[in-house]
Short mmCIF file of C-alpha atoms in Angstrom, two decimals:
data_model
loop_
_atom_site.label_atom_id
_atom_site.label_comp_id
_atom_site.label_asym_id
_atom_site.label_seq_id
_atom_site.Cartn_x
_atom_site.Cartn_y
_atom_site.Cartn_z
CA UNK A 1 -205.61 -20.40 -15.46
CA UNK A 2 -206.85 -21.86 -18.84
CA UNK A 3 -208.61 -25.80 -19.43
CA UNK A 4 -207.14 -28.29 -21.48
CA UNK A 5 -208.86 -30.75 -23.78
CA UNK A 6 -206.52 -33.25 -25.84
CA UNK A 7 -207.88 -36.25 -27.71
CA UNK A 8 -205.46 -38.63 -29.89
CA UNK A 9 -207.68 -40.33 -32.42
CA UNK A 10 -205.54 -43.19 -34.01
CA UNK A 11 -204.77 -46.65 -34.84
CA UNK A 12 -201.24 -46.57 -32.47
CA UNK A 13 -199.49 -44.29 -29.67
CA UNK A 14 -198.45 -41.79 -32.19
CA UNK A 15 -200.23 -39.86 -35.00
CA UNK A 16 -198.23 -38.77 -38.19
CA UNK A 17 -197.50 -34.92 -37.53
CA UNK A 18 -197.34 -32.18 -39.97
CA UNK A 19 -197.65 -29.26 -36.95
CA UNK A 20 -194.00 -30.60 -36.23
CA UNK A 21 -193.56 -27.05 -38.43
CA UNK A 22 -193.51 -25.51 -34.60
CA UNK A 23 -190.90 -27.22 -33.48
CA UNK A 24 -188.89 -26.04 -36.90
CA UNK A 25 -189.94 -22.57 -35.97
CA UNK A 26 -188.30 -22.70 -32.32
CA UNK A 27 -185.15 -24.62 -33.34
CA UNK A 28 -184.41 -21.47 -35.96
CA UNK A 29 -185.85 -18.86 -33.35
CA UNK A 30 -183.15 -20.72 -30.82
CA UNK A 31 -180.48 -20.37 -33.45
CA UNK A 32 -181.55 -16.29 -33.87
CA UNK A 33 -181.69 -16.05 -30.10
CA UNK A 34 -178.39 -17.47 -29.77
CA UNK A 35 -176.70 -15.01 -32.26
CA UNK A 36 -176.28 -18.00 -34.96
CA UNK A 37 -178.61 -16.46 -37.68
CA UNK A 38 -180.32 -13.24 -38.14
CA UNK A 39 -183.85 -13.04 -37.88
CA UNK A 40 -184.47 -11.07 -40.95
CA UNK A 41 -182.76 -13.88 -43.17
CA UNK A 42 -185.15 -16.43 -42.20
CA UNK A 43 -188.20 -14.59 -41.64
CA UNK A 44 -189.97 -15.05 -44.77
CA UNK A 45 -189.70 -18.88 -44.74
CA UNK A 46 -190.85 -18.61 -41.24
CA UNK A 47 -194.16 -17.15 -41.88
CA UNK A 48 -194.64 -19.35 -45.09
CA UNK A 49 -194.51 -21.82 -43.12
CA UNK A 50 -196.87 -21.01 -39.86
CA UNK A 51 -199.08 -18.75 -41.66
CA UNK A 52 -199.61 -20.44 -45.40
CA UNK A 53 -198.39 -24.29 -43.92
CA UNK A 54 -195.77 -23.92 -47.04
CA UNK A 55 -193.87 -27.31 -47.53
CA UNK A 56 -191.40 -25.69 -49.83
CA UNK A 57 -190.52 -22.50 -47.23
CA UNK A 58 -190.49 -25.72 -44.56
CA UNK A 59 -187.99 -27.73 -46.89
CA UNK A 60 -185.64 -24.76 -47.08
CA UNK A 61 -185.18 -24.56 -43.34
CA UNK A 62 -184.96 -27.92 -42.93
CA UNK A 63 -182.10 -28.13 -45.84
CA UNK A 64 -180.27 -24.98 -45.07
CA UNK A 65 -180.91 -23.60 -41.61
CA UNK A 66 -179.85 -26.87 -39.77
CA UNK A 67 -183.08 -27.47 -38.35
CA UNK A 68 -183.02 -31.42 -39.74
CA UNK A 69 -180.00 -31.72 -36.47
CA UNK A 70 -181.75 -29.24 -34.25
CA UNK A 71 -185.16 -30.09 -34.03
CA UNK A 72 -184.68 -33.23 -32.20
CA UNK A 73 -183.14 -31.00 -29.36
CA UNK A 74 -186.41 -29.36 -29.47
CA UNK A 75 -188.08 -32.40 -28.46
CA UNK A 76 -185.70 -33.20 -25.80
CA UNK A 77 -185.24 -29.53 -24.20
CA UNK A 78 -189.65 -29.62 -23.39
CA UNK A 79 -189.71 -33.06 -22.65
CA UNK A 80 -191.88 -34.04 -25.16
CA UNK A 81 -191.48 -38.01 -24.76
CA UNK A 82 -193.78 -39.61 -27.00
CA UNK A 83 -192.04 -36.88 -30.46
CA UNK A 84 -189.83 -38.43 -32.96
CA UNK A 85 -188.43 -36.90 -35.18
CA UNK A 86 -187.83 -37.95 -38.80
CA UNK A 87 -185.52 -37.76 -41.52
CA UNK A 88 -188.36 -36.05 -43.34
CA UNK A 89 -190.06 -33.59 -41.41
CA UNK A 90 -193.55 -34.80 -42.98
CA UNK A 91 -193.68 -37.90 -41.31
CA UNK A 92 -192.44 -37.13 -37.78
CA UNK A 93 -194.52 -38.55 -35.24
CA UNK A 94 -196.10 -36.69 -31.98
CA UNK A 95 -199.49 -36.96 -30.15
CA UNK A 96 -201.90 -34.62 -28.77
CA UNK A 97 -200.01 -34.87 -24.92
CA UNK A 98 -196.76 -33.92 -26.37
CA UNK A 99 -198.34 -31.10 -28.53
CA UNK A 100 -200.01 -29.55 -25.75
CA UNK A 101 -196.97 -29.49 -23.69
CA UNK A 102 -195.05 -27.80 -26.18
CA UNK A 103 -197.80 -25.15 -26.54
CA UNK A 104 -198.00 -24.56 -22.85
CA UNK A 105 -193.80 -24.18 -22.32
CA UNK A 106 -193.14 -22.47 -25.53
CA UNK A 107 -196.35 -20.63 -26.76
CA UNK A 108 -198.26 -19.96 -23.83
CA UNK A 109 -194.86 -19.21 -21.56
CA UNK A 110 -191.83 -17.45 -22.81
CA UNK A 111 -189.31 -20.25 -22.82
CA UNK A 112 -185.37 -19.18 -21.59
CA UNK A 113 -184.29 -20.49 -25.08
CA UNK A 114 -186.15 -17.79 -27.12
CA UNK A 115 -185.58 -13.81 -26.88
CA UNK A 116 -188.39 -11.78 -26.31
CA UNK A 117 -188.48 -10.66 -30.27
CA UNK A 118 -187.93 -14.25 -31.46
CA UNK A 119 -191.25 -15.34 -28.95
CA UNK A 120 -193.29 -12.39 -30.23
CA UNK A 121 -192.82 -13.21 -33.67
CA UNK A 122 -193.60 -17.25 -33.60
CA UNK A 123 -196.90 -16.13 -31.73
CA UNK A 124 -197.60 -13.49 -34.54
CA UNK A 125 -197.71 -15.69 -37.16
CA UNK A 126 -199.15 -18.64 -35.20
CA UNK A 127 -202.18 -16.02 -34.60
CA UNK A 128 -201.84 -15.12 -38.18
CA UNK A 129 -202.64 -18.46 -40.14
CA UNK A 130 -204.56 -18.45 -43.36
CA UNK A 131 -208.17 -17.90 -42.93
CA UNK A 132 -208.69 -21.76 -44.93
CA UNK A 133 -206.03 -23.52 -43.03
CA UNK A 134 -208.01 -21.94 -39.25
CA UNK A 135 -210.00 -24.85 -38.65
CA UNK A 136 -210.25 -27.00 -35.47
CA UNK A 137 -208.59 -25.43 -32.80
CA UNK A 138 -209.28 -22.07 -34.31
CA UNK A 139 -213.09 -22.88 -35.35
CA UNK A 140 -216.35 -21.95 -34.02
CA UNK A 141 -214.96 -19.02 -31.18
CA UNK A 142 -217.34 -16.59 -29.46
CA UNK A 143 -217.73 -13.14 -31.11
CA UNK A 144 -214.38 -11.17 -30.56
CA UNK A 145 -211.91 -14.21 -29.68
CA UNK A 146 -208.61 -14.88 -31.64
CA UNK A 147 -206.49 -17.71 -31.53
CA UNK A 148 -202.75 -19.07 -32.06
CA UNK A 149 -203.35 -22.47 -34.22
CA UNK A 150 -201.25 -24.74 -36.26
CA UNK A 151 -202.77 -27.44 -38.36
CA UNK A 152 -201.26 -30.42 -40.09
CA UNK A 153 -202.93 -33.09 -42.43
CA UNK A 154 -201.64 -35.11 -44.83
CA UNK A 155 -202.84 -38.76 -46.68
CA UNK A 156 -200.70 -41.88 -46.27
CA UNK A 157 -198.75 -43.37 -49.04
CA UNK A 158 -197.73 -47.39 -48.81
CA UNK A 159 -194.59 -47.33 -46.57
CA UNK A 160 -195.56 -44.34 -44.26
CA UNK A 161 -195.77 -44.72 -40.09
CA UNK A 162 -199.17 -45.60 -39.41
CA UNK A 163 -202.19 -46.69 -41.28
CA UNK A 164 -201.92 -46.80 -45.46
CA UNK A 165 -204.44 -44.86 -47.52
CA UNK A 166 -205.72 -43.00 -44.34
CA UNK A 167 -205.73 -39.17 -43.28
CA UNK A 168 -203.63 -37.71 -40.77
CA UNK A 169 -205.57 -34.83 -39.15
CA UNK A 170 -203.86 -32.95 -36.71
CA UNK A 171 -205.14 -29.88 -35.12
CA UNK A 172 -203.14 -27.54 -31.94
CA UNK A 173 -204.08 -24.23 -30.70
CA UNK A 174 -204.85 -21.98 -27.76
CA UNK A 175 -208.30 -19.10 -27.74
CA UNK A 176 -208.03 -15.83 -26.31
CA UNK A 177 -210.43 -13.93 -25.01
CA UNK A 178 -211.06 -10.25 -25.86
CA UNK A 179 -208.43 -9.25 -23.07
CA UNK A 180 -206.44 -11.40 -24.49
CA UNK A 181 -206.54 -13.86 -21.73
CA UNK A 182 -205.55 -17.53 -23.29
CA UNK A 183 -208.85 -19.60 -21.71
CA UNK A 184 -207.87 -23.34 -23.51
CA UNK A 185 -205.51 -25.22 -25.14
CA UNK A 186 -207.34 -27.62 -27.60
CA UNK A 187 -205.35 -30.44 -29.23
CA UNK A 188 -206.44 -33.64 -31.26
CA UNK A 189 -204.46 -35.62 -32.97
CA UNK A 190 -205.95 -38.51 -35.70
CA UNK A 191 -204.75 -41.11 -38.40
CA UNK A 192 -208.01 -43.37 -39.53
CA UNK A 193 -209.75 -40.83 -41.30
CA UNK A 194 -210.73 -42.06 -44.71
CA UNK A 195 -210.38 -38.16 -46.26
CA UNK A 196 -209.02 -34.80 -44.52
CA UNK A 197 -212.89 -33.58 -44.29
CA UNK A 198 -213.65 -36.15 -42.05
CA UNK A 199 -210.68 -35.35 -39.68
CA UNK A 200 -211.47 -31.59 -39.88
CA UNK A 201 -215.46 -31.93 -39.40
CA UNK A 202 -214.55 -33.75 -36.47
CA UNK A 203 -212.10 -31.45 -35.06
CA UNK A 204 -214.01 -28.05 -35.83
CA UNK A 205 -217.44 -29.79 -34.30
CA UNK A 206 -215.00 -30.23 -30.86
CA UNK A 207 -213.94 -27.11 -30.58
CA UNK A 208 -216.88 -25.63 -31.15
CA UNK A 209 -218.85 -27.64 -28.18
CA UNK A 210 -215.96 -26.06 -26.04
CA UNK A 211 -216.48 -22.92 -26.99
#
């Protein structure tokens, strides 16, 4: 059993989502589970783009791996109702509900859609992010805890989904205890922060009061 604390901090139903990199991550691990690419050729990208957040590695899927049609069926296979995918996988939309789902059927949970080596490698590298880019769900854990964490942020040009000239801090992830036992999912999702500090003070002060 493990708790589960979700806040969405924005202006509408849906926050701007940059952690929609998961869901780019399955959609390839589906294609590798179902014999359509081999997991060595896409590998690299793959941990760019968990472990370093790369947008370029991310662009590359998206252009060449047919994630930009899959994705959306990633969304629809876990239910995750209030996800919408866009043309640009930058300004996809999700909240902290939908986000937590996904972690609990897909991260959490081996999902049927994924092999075992395909499920072992996305948490790998989701346990595996860059020490600068560990914040929120990741921050202020108890001596000898780890955790699997994916972070998005991003400031709003005029013309983007949701507030203009405002950060979009998003923050998902799941601590493990020394056993390895996961103990909580933590997910907030924001889009009225005037700079990305703000959004990640906020989310790394959370945390930390759960832990």
């Amino acid at each position: 059993a493990y708790e589960i604390y979700q806040c969405d901090w924005s202006s509408d139903v849906c926050s701007s989502d940059l952690t929609i990199k998961v869901m780019i991550a399955i959609a390839e691990l589906e294609r590798v589970t179902r014999g359509e690419v081999a997991l060595a050729d896409i590998t690299s990208d793959l941990t760019q783009m968990i472990t370093l957040s790369d947008n370029a590695a991310t662009q590359r899927l998206w252009d060449s791996q047919a994630a930009k049609e899959l994705t959306p069926n990633v969304a629809t296979e876990f239910a995750l109702t209030h996800t919408a995918i866009s043309e640009h996988w930058g300004i996809s939309l999700s909240n902290a509900a939908d986000q937590t789902s996904l972690f609990k059927q897909a991260i959490l949970t081996k999902p049927a859609s994924l092999n075992d080596e395909s499920w072992n490698l996305l948490r790998t590298l989701l346990s595996k992010v860059d020490e600068e880019q560990n914040w929120g769900a990741g921050e202020g854990l108890p001596a000898g805890w780890t955790s699997m964490v994916k972070n998005g942020w991003y400031h709003t040009a005029p013309g983007d989904d949701g507030p203009d000239n405002k950060s979009c801090v998003n923050t998902i992830g799941t601590a493990l205890d020394p056993t390895g036992k996961h103990r909580w999912i933590f997910s907030g999702y924001s889009n009225t922060w005037d700079t990305d500090a703000q959004g990640i003070e906020a989310w790394n002060a959370l945390n930390t009061q759960i832990a």
